[in-house]
Coordinates of C-alpha atoms in Angstrom, one line a residue:
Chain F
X10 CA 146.5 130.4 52.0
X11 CA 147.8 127.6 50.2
X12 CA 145.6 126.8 46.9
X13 CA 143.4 123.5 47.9
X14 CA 143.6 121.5 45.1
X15 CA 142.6 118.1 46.7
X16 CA 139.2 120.3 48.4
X17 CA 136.9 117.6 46.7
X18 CA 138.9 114.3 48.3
X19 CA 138.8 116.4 51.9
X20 CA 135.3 115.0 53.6
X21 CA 135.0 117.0 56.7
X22 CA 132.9 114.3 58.1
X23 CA 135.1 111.6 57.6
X24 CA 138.3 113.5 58.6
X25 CA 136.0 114.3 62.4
X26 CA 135.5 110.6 62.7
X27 CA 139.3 109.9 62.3
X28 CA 140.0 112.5 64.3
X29 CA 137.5 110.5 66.6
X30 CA 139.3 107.4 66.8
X31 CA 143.1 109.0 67.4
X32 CA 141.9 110.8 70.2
X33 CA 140.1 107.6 71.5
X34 CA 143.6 105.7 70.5
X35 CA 145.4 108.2 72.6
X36 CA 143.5 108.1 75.7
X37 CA 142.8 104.6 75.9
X38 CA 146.3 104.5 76.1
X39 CA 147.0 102.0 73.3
X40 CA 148.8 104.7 71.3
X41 CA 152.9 104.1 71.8
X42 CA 155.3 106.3 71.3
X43 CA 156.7 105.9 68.4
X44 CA 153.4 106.1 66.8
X45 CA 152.2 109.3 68.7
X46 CA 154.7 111.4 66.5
X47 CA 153.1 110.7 63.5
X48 CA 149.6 110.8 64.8
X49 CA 149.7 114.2 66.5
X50 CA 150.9 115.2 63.0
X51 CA 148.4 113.2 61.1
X52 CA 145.5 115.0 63.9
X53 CA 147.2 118.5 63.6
X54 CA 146.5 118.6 60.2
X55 CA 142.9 117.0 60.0
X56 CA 142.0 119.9 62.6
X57 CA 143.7 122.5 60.6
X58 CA 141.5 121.6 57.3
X59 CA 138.3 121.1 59.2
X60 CA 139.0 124.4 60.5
X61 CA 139.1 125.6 57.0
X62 CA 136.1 124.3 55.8
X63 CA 134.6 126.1 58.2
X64 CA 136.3 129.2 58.4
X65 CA 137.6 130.1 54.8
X66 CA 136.9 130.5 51.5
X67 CA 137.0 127.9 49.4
X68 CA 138.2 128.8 45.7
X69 CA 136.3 126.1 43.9
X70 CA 133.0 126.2 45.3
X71 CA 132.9 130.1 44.7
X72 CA 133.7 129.8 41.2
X73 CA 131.2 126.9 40.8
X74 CA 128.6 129.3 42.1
X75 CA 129.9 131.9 39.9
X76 CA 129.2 129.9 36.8
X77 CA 125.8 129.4 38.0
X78 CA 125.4 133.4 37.1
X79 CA 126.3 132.4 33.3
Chain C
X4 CA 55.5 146.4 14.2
X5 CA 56.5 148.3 17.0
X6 CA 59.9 148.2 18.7
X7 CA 61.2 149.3 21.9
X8 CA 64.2 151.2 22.8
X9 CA 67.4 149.2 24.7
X10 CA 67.3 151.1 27.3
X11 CA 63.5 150.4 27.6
X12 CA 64.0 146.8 27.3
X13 CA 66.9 146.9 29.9
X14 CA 65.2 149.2 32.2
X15 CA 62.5 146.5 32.0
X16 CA 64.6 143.6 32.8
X17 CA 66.0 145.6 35.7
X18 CA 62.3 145.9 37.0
X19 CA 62.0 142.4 36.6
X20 CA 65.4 141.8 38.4
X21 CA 64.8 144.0 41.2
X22 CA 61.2 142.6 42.3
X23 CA 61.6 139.0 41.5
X24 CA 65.0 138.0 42.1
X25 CA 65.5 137.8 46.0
X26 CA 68.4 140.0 46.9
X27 CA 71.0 139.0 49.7
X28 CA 71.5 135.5 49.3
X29 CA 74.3 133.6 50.3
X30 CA 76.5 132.0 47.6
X31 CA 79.6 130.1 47.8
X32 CA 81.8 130.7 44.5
X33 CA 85.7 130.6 43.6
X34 CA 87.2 134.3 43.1
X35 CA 89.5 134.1 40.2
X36 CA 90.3 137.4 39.7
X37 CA 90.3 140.8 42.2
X38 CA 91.2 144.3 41.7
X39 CA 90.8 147.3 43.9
X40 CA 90.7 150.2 42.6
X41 CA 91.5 153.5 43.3
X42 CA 88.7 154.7 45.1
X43 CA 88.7 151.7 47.3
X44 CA 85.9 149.9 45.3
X45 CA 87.1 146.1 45.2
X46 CA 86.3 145.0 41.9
X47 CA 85.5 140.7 41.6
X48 CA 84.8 137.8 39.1
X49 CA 83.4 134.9 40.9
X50 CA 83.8 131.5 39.0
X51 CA 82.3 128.2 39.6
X52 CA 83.9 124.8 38.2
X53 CA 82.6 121.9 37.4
X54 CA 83.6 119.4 40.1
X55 CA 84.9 116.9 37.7
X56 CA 86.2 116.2 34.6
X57 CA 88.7 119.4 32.9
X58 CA 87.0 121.4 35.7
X59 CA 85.9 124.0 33.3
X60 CA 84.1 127.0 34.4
X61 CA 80.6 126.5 34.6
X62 CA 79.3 130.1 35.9
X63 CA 80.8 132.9 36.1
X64 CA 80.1 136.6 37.5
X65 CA 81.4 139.9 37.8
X66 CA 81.0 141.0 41.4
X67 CA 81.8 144.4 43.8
X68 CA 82.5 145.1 46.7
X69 CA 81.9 149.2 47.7
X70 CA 84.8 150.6 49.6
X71 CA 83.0 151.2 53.0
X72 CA 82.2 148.0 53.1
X73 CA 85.0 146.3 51.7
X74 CA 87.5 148.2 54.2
X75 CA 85.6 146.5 57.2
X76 CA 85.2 143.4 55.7
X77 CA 88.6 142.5 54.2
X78 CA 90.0 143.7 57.7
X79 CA 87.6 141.3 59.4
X80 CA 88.4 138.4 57.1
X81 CA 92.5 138.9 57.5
X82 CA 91.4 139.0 61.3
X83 CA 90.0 135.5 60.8
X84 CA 92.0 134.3 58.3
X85 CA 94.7 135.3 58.6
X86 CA 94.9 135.9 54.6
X87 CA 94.0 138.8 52.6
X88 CA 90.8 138.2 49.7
X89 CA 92.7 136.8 46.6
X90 CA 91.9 135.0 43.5
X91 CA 91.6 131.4 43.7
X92 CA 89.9 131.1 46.8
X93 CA 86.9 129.6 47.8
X94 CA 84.5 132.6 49.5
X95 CA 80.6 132.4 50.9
X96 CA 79.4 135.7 50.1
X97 CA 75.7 137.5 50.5
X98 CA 74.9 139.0 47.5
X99 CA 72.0 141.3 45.8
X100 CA 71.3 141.2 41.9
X101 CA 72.6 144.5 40.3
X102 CA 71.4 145.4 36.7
X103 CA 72.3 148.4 35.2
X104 CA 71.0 149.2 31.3
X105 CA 74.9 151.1 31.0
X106 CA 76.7 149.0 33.5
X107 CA 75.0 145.5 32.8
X108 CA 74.5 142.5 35.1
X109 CA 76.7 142.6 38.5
X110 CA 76.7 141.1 41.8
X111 CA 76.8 143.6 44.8
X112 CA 78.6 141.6 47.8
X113 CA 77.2 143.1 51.1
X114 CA 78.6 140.0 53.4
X115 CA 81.6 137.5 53.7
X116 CA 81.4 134.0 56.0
X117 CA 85.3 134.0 56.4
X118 CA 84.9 130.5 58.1
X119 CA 83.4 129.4 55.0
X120 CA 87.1 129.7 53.2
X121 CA 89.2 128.7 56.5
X122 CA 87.1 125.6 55.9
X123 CA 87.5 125.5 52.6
X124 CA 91.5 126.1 52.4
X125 CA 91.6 123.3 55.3
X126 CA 89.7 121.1 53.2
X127 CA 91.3 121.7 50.1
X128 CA 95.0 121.6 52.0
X129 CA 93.8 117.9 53.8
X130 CA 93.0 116.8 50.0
X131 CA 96.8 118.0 49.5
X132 CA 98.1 116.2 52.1
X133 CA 96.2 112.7 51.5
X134 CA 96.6 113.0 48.0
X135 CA 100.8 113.2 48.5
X136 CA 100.5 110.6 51.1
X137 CA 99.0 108.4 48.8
X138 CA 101.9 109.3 46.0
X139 CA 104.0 107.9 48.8
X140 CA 106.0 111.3 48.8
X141 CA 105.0 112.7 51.9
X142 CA 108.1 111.6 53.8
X143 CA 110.7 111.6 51.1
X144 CA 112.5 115.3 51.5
X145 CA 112.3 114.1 55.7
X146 CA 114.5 111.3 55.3
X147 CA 116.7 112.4 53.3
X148 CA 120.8 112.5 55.1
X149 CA 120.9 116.0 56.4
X150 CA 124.3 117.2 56.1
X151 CA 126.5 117.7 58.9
X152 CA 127.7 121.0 57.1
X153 CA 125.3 122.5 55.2
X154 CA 127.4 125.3 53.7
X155 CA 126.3 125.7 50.2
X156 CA 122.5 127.1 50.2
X157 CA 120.0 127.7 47.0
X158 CA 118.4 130.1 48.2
X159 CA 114.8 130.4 46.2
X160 CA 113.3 133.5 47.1
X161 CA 112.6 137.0 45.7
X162 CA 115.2 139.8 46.0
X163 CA 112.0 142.6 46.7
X164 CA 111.0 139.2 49.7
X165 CA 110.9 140.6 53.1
X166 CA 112.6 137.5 54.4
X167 CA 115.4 137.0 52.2
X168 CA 117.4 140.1 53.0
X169 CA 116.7 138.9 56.9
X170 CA 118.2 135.3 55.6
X171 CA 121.3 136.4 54.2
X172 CA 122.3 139.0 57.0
X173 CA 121.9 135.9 59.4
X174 CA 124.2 133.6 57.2
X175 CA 126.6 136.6 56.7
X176 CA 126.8 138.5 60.1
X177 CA 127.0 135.0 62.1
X178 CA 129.2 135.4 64.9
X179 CA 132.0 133.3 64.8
X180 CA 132.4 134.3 61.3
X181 CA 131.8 130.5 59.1
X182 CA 131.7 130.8 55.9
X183 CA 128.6 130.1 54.1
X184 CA 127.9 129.9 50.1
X185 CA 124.7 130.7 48.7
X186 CA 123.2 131.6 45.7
X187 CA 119.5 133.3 44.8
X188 CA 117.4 131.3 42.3
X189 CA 114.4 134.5 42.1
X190 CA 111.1 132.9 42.1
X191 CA 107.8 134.7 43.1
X192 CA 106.2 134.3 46.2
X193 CA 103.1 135.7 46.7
X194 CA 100.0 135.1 44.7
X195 CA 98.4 132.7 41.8
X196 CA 101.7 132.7 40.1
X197 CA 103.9 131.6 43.1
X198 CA 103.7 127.9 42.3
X199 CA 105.2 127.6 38.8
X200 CA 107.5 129.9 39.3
X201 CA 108.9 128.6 42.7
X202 CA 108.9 125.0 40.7
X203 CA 111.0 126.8 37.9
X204 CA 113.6 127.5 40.2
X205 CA 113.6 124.2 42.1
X206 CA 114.4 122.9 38.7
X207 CA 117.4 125.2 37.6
X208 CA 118.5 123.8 41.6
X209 CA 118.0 120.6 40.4
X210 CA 120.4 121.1 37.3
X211 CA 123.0 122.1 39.6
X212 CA 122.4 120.3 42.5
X213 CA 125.9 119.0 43.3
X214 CA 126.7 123.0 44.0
X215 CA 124.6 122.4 46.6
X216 CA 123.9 120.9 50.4
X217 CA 120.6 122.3 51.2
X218 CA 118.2 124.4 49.5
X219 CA 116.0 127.1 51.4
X220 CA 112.7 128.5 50.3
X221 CA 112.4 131.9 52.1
X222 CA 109.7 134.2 52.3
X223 CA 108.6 137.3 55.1
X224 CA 105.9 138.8 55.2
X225 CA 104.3 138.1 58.2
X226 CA 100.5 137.5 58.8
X227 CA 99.1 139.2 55.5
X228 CA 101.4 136.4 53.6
X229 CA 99.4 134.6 51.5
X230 CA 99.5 130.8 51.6
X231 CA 97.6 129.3 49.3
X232 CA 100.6 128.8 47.1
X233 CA 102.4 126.8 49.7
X234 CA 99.5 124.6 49.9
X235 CA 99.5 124.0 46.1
X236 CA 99.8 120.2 45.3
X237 CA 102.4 120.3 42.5
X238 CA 104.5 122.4 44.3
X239 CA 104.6 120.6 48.0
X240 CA 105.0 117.4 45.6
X241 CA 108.2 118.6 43.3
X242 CA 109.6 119.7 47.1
X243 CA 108.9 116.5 48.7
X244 CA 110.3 114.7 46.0
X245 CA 113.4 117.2 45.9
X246 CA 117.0 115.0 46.4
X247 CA 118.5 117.9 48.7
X248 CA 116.5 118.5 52.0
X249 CA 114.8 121.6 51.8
X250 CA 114.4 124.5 54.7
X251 CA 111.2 126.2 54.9
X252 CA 110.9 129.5 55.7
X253 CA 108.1 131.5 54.4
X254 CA 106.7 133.5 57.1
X255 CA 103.6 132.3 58.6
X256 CA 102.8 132.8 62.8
X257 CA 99.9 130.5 63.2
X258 CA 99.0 127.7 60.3
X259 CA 101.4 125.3 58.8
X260 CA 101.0 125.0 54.8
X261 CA 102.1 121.8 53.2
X262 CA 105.3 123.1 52.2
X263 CA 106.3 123.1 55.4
X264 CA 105.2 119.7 55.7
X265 CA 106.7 117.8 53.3
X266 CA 110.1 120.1 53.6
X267 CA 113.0 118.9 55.8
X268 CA 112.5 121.3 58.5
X269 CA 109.7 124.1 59.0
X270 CA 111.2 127.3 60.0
X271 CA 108.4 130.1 61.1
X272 CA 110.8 133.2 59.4
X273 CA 113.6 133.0 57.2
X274 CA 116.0 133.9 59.8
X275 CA 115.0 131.2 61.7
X276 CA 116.0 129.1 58.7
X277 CA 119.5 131.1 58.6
X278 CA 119.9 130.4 62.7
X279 CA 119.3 127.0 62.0
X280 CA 122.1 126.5 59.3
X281 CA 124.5 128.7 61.9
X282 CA 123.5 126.4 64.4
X283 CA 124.7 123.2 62.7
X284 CA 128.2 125.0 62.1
X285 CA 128.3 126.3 65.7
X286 CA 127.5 122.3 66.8
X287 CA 130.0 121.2 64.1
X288 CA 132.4 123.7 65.8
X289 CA 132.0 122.9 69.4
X290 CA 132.4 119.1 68.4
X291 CA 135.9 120.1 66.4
X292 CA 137.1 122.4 69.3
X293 CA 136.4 119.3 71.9
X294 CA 138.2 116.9 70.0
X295 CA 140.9 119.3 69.6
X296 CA 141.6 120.1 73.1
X297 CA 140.7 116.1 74.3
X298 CA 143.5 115.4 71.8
X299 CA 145.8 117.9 73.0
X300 CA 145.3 116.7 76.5
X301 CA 145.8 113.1 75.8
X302 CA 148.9 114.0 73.9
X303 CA 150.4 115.9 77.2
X304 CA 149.0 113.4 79.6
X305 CA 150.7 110.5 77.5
X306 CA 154.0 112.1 77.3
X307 CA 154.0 113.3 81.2
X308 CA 152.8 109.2 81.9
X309 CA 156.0 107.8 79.2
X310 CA 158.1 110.4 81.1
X311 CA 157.4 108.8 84.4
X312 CA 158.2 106.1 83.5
X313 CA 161.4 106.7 81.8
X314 CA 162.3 108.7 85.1
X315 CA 161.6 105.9 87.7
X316 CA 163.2 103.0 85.2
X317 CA 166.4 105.2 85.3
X318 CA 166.4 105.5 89.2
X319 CA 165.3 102.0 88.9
X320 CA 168.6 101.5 86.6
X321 CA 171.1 103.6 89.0
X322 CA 169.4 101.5 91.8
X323 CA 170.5 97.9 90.5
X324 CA 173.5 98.8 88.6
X325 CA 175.6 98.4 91.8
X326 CA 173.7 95.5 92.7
X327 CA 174.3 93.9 90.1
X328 CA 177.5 94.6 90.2
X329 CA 178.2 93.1 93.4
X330 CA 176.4 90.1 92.6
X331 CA 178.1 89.7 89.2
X332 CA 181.4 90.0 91.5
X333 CA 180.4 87.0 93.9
X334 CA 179.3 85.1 91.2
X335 CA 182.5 85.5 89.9
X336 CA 184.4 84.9 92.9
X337 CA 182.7 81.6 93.8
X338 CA 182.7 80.6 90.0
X339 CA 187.0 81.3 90.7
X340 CA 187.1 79.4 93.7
X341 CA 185.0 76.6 92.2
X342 CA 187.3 76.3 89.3
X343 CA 190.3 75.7 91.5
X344 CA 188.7 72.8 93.3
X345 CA 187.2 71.1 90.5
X346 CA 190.2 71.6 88.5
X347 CA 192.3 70.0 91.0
X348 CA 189.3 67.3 91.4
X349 CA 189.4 66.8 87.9
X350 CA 193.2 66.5 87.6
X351 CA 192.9 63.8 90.2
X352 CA 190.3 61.7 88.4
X353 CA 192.8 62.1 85.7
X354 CA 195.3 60.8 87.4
X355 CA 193.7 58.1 88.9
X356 CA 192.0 57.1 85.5
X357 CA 195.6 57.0 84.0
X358 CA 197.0 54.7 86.7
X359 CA 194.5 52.4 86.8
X360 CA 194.4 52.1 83.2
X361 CA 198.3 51.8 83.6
X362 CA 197.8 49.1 86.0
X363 CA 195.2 46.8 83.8
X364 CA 197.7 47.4 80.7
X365 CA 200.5 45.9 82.5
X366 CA 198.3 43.4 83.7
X367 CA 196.7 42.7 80.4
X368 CA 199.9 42.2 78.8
X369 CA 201.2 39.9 81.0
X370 CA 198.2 37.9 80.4
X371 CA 198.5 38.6 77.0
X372 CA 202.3 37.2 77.1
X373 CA 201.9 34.0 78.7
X374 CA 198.6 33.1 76.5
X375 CA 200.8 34.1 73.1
X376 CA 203.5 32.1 74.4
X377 CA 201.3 29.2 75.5
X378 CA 199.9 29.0 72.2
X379 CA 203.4 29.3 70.9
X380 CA 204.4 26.4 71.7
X381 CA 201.1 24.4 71.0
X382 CA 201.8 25.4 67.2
X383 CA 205.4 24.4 67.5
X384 CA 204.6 21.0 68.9
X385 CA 201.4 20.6 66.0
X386 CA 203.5 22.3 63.6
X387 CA 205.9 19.3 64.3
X388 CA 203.5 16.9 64.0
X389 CA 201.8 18.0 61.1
X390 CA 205.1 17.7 59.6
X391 CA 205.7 14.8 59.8
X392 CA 202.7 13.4 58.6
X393 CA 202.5 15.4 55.8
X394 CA 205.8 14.0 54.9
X395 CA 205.7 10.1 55.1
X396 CA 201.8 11.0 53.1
X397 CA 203.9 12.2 50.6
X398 CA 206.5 9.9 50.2
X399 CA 204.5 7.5 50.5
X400 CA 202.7 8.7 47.3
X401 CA 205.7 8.9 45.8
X402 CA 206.4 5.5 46.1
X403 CA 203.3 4.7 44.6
X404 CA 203.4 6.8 41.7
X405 CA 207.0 5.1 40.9
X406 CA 205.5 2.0 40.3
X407 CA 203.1 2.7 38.8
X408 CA 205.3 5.0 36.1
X409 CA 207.5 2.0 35.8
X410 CA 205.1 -0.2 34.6
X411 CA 203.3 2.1 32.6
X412 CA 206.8 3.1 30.9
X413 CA 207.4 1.8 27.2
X414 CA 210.3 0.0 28.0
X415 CA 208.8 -1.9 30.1
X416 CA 206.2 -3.3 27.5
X417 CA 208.8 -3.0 24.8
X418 CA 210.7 -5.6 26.8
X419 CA 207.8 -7.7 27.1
X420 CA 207.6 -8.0 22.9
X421 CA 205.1 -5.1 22.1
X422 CA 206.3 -2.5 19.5
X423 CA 205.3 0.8 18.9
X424 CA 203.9 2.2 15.1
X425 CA 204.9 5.4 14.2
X426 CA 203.6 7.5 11.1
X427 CA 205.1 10.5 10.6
X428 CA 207.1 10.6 14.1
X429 CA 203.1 10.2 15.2
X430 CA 201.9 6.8 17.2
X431 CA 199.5 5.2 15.5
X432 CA 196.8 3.5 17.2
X433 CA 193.9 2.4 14.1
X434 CA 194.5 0.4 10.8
X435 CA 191.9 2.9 9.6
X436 CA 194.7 5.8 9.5
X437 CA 196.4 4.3 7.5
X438 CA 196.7 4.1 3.3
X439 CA 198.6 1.7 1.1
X440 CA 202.3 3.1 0.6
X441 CA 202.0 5.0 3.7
X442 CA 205.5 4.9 5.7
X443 CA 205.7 3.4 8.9
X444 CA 208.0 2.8 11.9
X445 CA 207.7 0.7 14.2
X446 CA 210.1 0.8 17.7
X447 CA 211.5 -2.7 19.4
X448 CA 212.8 -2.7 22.5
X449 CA 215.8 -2.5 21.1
X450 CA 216.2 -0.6 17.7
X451 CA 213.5 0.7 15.1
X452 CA 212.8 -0.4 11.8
X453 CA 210.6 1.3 8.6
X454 CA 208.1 -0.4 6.4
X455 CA 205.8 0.6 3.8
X456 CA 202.0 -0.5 4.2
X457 CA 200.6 -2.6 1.3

C-alpha cells in the first residue's frame, strides 16, 4: 500500500462532506460534462482514502503509539 | 503497699466492662481497614472523623466479625448493596464490648443495617454530584465534539480487569474488520487505591492526548464491583474536566456512579463501550458506502441523460441537414433571380440618370453660352468706353502738367531776369552759406559768369 505521507492533512470528515456536495452537484444536475471527468476522479479517490482510514493500518499512528511504550 | 497482678487488674476491668457497659448497641462508624482471615473470621477497624476541619480521626476501634456470622451477613449486605464490606465505607453495626486481659479491648459486631450505607454512599455520592455541579464541571466531558471516528482509544484499565480483555476482543474481532488503535494505560480498579491510580493514568493520557480520539475507562466485574471509587470526587472531577470525551465502562447492572455521570457516555460493561465505538465506524461506513453508490448512480444516470441527448440532436441534425439544404437552395435561387431583375433595374436607372444628366448638360451649356457671350459683349462695349475716358483724363493731365513744367522751367525765369547762384556746381539759396572768398557762379539766361564773395 502506498506509504501515506500526507495521513495528517487527510480529514476523513471533511473529505465525506466534499464527497457530500459532488454527489449533490451531480444529481442536481448542475455538474457538466467536462467537469464530471475530473470530479468522478477527484470522488474516486476521496472514497478510496476514506476507505483506508477505516480499513487499514495506518503507519504513523502505530508508531506514535509505539513510542508511548518508551 | 500492696499491688495487684495485670491480669487481676484486667480481669477486673473486664468485670466492670461486662456488667456495666450495655452490649449490642447500634453504632454508625467509617471502616477503614478489613481483613478476613483464614478461618473466615473478618477482622475490622472502625474510625470516626471529625466532621470538619483536617477531618482527623477522632475514635477509633478494632472490631470482629466471627465467621458464621460474617458469612450470612456479608452475603445479606452484597444482596442489598450490591457491594461487598470494604474500607472506607460508612456501616451501622450492633455491637457488644469485648475485653480480653491477653487480647485487649475489641468490638464484637453481631448485626449490620445495610440500608444504613446505601444511604450513606447515596448521600455522600449527591454531595459529589452538587459539589461538581457547583465547580461548574458537571457537563464539561458531555459537550465536548465527539468524533465521528473514534479510532485511537486509551484504554485505562487493568490487564488482570475482567472487562478489558472483553473490550479489546470487541474492538479486534469486529466484523467488518475496521481498524482500531488502542493503547492500555494500567490503572487499578478496585478498592481504596482505585482513584489515584486511575487519575495517574488519566494524566500520562493527558501528556499524549493528540495520540488520541477517545479514552475508555473499563472495568468487569459484575455486581460484587466495588464503586465507591467511581464515586470519588477528585476522580469524577479530573474526568469531567478531561479534553477527550471519555467512555465509561466499569461494570455495574443496577446504580450509576458519578463517573458515569460526568463521562461522555455510560456504558453498563466494557463491551458495551467496544460495540459502541464499532458502532460509530459501522455508521461512518454505511454513510461512505451510500455516498458511494448515490455517486456512482448519478455518474451513470448523467452520462445515459448527455447521451440522449447527443443521440436525438444527431437525428435532430440528419433531420434538418436536408432541410436546410433545400431552403438554402431556394434562397439561393430567388436571391439569383432577384439579381437579374434588379441588375437590369439598376442598369436602367443608370441609364436614365446618365441621359437626363446628358440632357441638363447640353442644356446648361447653351445657357451657359449665350450668358458668356452676352456678357461678352457688355465688356467689349464698357471696355470701349472706359477707354476712352481714360484716355482724354489722361491727356488731358498731360496738358496740364506741360504748362505747368513750362513755367516752372529755369528758362523761363531766366528769361524774365532772375539768375541762378551756384557754389560748387550746388544752387545756393541763403547768404548764410556763404564765407568771404567763397567762389561763386551765377547762370543768366544766356551765359554764366564767376565771382568771388567779399
Amino acid at each position: 500500500m502506498a506509504k501515506k505521507t500526507e495521513e495528517k492533512e487527510f480529514n476523513y470528515t471533511e473529505s465525506v462532506t466534499r464527497l457530500e456536495t459532488i454527489v449533490e452537484k451531480i444529481e442536481s444536475g448542475e455538474m457538466n460534462i467536462d467537469e464530471l471527468a475530473e470530479q468522478v476522479a477527484v470522488a474516486s479517490q476521496l472514497i478510496k482514502s476514506c476507505k483506508e482510514k477505516l480499513f487499514s493500518t495506518n503507519e504513523t499512528v502505530e508508531k506514535m503509539l509505539k513510542d508511548l511504550e518508551k | 503497699m500492696d499491688s495487684l497482678s495485670l491480669r487481676d487488674y484486667l480481669a477486673a476491668i473486664r468485670s466492670v466492662i461486662t456488667t456495666q457497659v450495655k452490649p449490642d448497641v447500634w453504632v454508625h462508624a467509617e471502616i477503614s481497614e478489613l481483613k478476613v482471615n483464614a478461618s473466615g473470621h473478618c477482622y475490622l477497624t472502625l474510625i470516626e472523623k471529625e466532621a470538619s476541619g483536617r477531618m482527623n480521626v477522632c475514635a477509633k476501634v478494632s472490631a470482629i466479625i466471627w465467621s458464621n456470622v460474617y458469612r450470612m451477613m456479608s452475603a445479606m449486605f452484597l444482596s442489598v448493596t450490591n457491594q461487598q464490606l470494604q474500607p472506607g465505607m460508612s456501616v451501622l453495626v450492633c455491637v457488644s464490648p469485648n475485653f480480653h486481659e491477653a487480647f485487649g479491648f475489641s468490638l464484637v459486631i453481631s448485626d449490620i443495617d445495610p440500608t444504613f450505607t446505601l444511604g450513606d454512599m447515596a448521600r455522600r455520592r449527591q454531595e459529589v454530584i452538587e459539589k461538581l455541579k457547583a465547580d461548574g464541571v458537571w457537563d464539561m466531558n458531555r459537550e465536548l465534539p465527539f468524533p465521528e471516528l473514534p479510532q485511537r482509544i486509551a484504554v485505562i484499565s487493568s490487564e488482570t480487569a475482567a472487562g478489558f480483555g472483553d473490550f479489546i476482543n470487541q474492538l479486534e474481532q469486529n466484523q467488518r474488520q475496521f481498524k482500531f488503535y488502542w493503547h492500555l494505560f494500567p490503572a487499578i480498579m478496585q478498592g481504596a487505591d482505585a482513584p489515584a491510580s486511575i487519575m495517574e493514568a488519566l494524566d500520562a493520557v493527558f501528556a499524549a492526548q493528540e495520540c488520541f480520539d477517545v479514552v475508555a475507562i473499563v472495568r468487569g466485574g459484575g455486581a460484587s464491583a466495588d464503586m465507591l471509587a467511581f464515586d470519588d470526587y477528585d476522580l469524577s472531577s479530573c474526568c469531567a474536566q478531561f479534553p477527550l470525551p471519555i467512555l465509561s465502562g466499569v461494570g455495574h447492572e443496577r446504580d450509576t456512579c458519578v463517573l458515569d455521570m460526568v463521562a461522555f457516555q455510560r456504558c453498563k460493561t466494557p463491551t458495551a463501550v467496544g460495540a459502541l465505538l464499532v458502532d460509530c465506524f459501522e455508521q461512518a461506513y454505511a454513510k461512505l458506502d451510500g455516498l458511494s453508490l448515490s455517486f456512482a448512480d448519478g455518474v451513470r444516470s448523467l452520462l445515459r441523460e448527455e447521451n440522449e441527448r447527443l443521440k436525438s440532436g444527431a437525428m435532430g441534425f440528419v433531420k434538418s441537414v436536408p432541410l436546410a439544404l433545400t431552403a438554402e437552395e431556394a434562397r439561393l435561387s430567388r436571391l439569383n433571380a432577384n439579381l437579374r431583375v434588379m441588375v437590369s433595374r439598376r442598369c436602367q436607372q443608370e441609364e436614365n440618370r446618365l441621359n437626363a444628366c446628358a440632357s441638363m448638360l447640353k442644356a446648361s451649356t447653351k445657357l451657359k453660352l449665350q450668358s458668356a457671350d452676352m456678357n461678352l459683349a457688355d465688356l467689349k462695349s464698357r471696355l470701349q468706353m472706359n477707354i476712352k475716358t481714360l484716355i482724354s483724363q489722361k491727356q488731358n493731365r498731360l496738358d496740364l502738367l506741360e504748362q505747368k513744367i513750362e513755367l516752372q522751367s529755369p528758362q523761363n525765369l531766366l528769361k524774365k531776369g532772375y539768375s541762378m547762384t551756384l557754389k560748387d556746381g550746388k544752387l545756393v539759396r541763403s547768404a548764410a552759406d556763404l564765407k568771404a572768398g567763397d567762389l561763386l557762379e551765377t547762370r543768366f539766361a544766356v551765359g554764366s559768369v564767376k565771382s568771388r564773395v567779399e
